[in-house]
mmCIF file with all atom_site columns, C-alpha atoms in Angstrom:
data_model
loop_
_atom_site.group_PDB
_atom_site.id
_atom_site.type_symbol
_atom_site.label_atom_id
_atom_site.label_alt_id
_atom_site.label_comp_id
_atom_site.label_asym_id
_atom_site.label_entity_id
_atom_site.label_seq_id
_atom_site.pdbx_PDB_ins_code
_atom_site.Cartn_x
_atom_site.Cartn_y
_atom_site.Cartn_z
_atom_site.occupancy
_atom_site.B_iso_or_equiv
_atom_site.pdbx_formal_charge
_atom_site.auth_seq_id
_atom_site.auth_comp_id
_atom_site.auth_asym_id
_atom_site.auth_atom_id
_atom_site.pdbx_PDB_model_num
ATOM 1  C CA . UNK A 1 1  ? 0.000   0.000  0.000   1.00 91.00 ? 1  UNK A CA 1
ATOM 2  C CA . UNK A 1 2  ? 1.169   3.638  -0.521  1.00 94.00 ? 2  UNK A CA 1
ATOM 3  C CA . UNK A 1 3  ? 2.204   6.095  2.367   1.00 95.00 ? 3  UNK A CA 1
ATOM 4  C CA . UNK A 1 4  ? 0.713   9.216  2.245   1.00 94.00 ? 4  UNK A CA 1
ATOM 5  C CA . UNK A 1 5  ? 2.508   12.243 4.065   1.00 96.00 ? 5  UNK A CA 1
ATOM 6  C CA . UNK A 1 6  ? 0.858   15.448 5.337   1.00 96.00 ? 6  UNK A CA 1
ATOM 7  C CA . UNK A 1 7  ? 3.169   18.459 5.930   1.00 98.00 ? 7  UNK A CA 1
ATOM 8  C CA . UNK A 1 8  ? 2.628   21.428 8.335   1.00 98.00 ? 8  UNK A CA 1
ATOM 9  C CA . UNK A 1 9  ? -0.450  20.473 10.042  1.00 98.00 ? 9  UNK A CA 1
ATOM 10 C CA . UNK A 1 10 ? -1.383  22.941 12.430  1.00 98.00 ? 10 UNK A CA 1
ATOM 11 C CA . UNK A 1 11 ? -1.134  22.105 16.107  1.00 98.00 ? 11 UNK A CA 1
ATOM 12 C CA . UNK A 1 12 ? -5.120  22.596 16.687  1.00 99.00 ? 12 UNK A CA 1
ATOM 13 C CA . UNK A 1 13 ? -6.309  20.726 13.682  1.00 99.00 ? 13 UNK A CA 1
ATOM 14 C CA . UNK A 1 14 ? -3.906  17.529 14.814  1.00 99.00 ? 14 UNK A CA 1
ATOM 15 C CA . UNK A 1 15 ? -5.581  17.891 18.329  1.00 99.00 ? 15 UNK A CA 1
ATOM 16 C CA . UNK A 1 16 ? -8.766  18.226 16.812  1.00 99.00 ? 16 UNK A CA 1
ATOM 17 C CA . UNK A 1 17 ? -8.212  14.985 14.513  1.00 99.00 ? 17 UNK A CA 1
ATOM 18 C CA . UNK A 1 18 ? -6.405  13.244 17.310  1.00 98.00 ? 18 UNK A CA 1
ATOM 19 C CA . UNK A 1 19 ? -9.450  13.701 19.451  1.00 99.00 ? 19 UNK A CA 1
ATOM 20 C CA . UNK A 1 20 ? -12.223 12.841 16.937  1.00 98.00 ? 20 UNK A CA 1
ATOM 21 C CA . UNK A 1 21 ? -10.349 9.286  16.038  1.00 99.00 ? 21 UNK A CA 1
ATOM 22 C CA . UNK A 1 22 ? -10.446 8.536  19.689  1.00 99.00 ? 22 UNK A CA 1
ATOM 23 C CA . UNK A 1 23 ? -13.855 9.478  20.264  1.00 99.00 ? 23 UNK A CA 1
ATOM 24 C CA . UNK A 1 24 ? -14.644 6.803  17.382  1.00 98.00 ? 24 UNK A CA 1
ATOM 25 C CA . UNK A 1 25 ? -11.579 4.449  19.013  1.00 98.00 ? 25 UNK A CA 1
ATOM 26 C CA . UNK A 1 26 ? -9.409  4.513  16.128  1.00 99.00 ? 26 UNK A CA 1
ATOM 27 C CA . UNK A 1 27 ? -5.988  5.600  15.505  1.00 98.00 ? 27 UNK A CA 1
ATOM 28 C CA . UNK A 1 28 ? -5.471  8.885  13.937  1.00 98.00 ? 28 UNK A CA 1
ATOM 29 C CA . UNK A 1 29 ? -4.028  6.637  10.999  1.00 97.00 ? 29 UNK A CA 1
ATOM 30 C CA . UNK A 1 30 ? -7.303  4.986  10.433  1.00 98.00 ? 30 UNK A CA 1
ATOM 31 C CA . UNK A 1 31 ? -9.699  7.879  10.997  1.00 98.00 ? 31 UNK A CA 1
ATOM 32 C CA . UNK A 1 32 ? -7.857  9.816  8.337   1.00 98.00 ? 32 UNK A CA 1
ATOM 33 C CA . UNK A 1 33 ? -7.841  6.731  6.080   1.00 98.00 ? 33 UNK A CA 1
ATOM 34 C CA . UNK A 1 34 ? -11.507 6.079  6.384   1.00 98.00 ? 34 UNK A CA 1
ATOM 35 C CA . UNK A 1 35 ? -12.426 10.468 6.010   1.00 98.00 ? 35 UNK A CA 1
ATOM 36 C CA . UNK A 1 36 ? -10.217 9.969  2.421   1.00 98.00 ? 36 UNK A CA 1
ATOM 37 C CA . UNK A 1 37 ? -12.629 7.011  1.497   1.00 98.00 ? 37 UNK A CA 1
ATOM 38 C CA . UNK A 1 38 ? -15.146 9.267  2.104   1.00 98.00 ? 38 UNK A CA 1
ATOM 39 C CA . UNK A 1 39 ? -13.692 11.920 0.609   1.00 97.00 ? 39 UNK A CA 1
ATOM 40 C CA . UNK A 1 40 ? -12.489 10.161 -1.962  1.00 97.00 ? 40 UNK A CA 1
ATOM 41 C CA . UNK A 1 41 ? -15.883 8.332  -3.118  1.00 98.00 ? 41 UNK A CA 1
ATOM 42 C CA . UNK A 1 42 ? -18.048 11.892 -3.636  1.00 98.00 ? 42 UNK A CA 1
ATOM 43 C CA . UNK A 1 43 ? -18.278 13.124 -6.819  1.00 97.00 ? 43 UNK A CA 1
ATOM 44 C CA . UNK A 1 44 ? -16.234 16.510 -7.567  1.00 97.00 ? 44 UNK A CA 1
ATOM 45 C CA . UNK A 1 45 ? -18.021 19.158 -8.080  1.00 97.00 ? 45 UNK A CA 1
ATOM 46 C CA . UNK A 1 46 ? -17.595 19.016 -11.811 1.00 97.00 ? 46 UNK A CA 1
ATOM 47 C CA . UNK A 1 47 ? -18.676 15.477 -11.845 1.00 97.00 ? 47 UNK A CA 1
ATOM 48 C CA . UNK A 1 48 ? -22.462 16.599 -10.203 1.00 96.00 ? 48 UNK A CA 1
ATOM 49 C CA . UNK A 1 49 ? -22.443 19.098 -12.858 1.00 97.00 ? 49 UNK A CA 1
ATOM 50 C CA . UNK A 1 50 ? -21.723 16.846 -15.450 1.00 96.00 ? 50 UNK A CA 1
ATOM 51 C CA . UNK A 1 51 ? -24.431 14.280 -14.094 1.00 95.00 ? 51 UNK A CA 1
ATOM 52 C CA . UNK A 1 52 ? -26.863 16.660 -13.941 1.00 94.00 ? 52 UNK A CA 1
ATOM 53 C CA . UNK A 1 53 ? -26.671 18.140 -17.063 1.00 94.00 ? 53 UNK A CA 1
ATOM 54 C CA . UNK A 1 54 ? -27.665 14.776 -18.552 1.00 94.00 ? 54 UNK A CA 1
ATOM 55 C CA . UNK A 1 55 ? -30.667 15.176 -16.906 1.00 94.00 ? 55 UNK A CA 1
ATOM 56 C CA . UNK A 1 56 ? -34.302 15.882 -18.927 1.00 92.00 ? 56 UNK A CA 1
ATOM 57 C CA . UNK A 1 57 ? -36.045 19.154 -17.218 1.00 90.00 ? 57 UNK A CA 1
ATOM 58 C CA . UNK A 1 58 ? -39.175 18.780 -15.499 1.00 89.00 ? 58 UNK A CA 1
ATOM 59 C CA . UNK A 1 59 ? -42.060 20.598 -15.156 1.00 90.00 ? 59 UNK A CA 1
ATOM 60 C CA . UNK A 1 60 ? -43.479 21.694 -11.633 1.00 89.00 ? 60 UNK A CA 1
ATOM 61 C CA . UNK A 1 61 ? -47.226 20.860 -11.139 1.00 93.00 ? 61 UNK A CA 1
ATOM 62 C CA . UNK A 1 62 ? -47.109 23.135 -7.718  1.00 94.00 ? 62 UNK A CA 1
ATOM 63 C CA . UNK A 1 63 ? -45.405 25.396 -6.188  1.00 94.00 ? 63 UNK A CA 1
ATOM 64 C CA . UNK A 1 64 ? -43.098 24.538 -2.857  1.00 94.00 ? 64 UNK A CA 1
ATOM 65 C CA . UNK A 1 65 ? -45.254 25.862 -0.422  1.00 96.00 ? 65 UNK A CA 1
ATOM 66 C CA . UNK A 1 66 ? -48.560 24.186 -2.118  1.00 96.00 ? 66 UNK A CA 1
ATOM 67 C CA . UNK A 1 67 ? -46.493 21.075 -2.127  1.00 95.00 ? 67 UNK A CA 1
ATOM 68 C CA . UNK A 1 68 ? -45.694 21.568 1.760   1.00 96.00 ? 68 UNK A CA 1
ATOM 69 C CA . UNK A 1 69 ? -49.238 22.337 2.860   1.00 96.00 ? 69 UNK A CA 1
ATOM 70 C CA . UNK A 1 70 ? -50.216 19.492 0.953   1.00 95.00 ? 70 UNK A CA 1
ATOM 71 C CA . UNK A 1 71 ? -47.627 17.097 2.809   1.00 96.00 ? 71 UNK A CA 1
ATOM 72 C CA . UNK A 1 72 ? -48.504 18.588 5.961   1.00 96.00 ? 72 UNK A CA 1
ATOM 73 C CA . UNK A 1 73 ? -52.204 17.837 5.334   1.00 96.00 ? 73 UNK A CA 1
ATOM 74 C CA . UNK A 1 74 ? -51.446 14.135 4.639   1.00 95.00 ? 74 UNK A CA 1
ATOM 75 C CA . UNK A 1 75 ? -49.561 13.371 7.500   1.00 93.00 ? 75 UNK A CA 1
ATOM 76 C CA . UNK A 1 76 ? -52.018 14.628 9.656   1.00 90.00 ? 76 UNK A CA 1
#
């Protein structure tokens, strides 16, 4: 597996990552490898933008607040 190196890390962001992989009982090691999975499986940005553009438009048949009064009427 490859090593990955972070430089000049702030003293209160390491306490704050140190602290948050504890909370979770992990090492700081695999906290930060599991955030990059995260990280690393969302979409960019410019590959949303890209999705969505594929997308057909649709047309409304109400308006946001006619289609919140009519939730709120169904649930109740």
């Amino acid at each position: 597996m490859a090593t990955l190196q972070v430089r000049n890390v702030p003293p209160d962001l390491h306490a704050r990552l140190k602290a948050r992989a504890a909370e979770t009982g992990q090492s700081l090691s695999d906290y930060l490898l599991e955030e990059l999975r995260s990280v690393a499986q969302r979409p960019t940005l410019r590959e949303w933008v890209d999705e969505v553009a594929c997308y057909e438009p649709s047309e409304l048949t109400m308006t946001p607040a006619e289609a919140i009064s009519a939730e709120r009427r169904r649930a109740s």
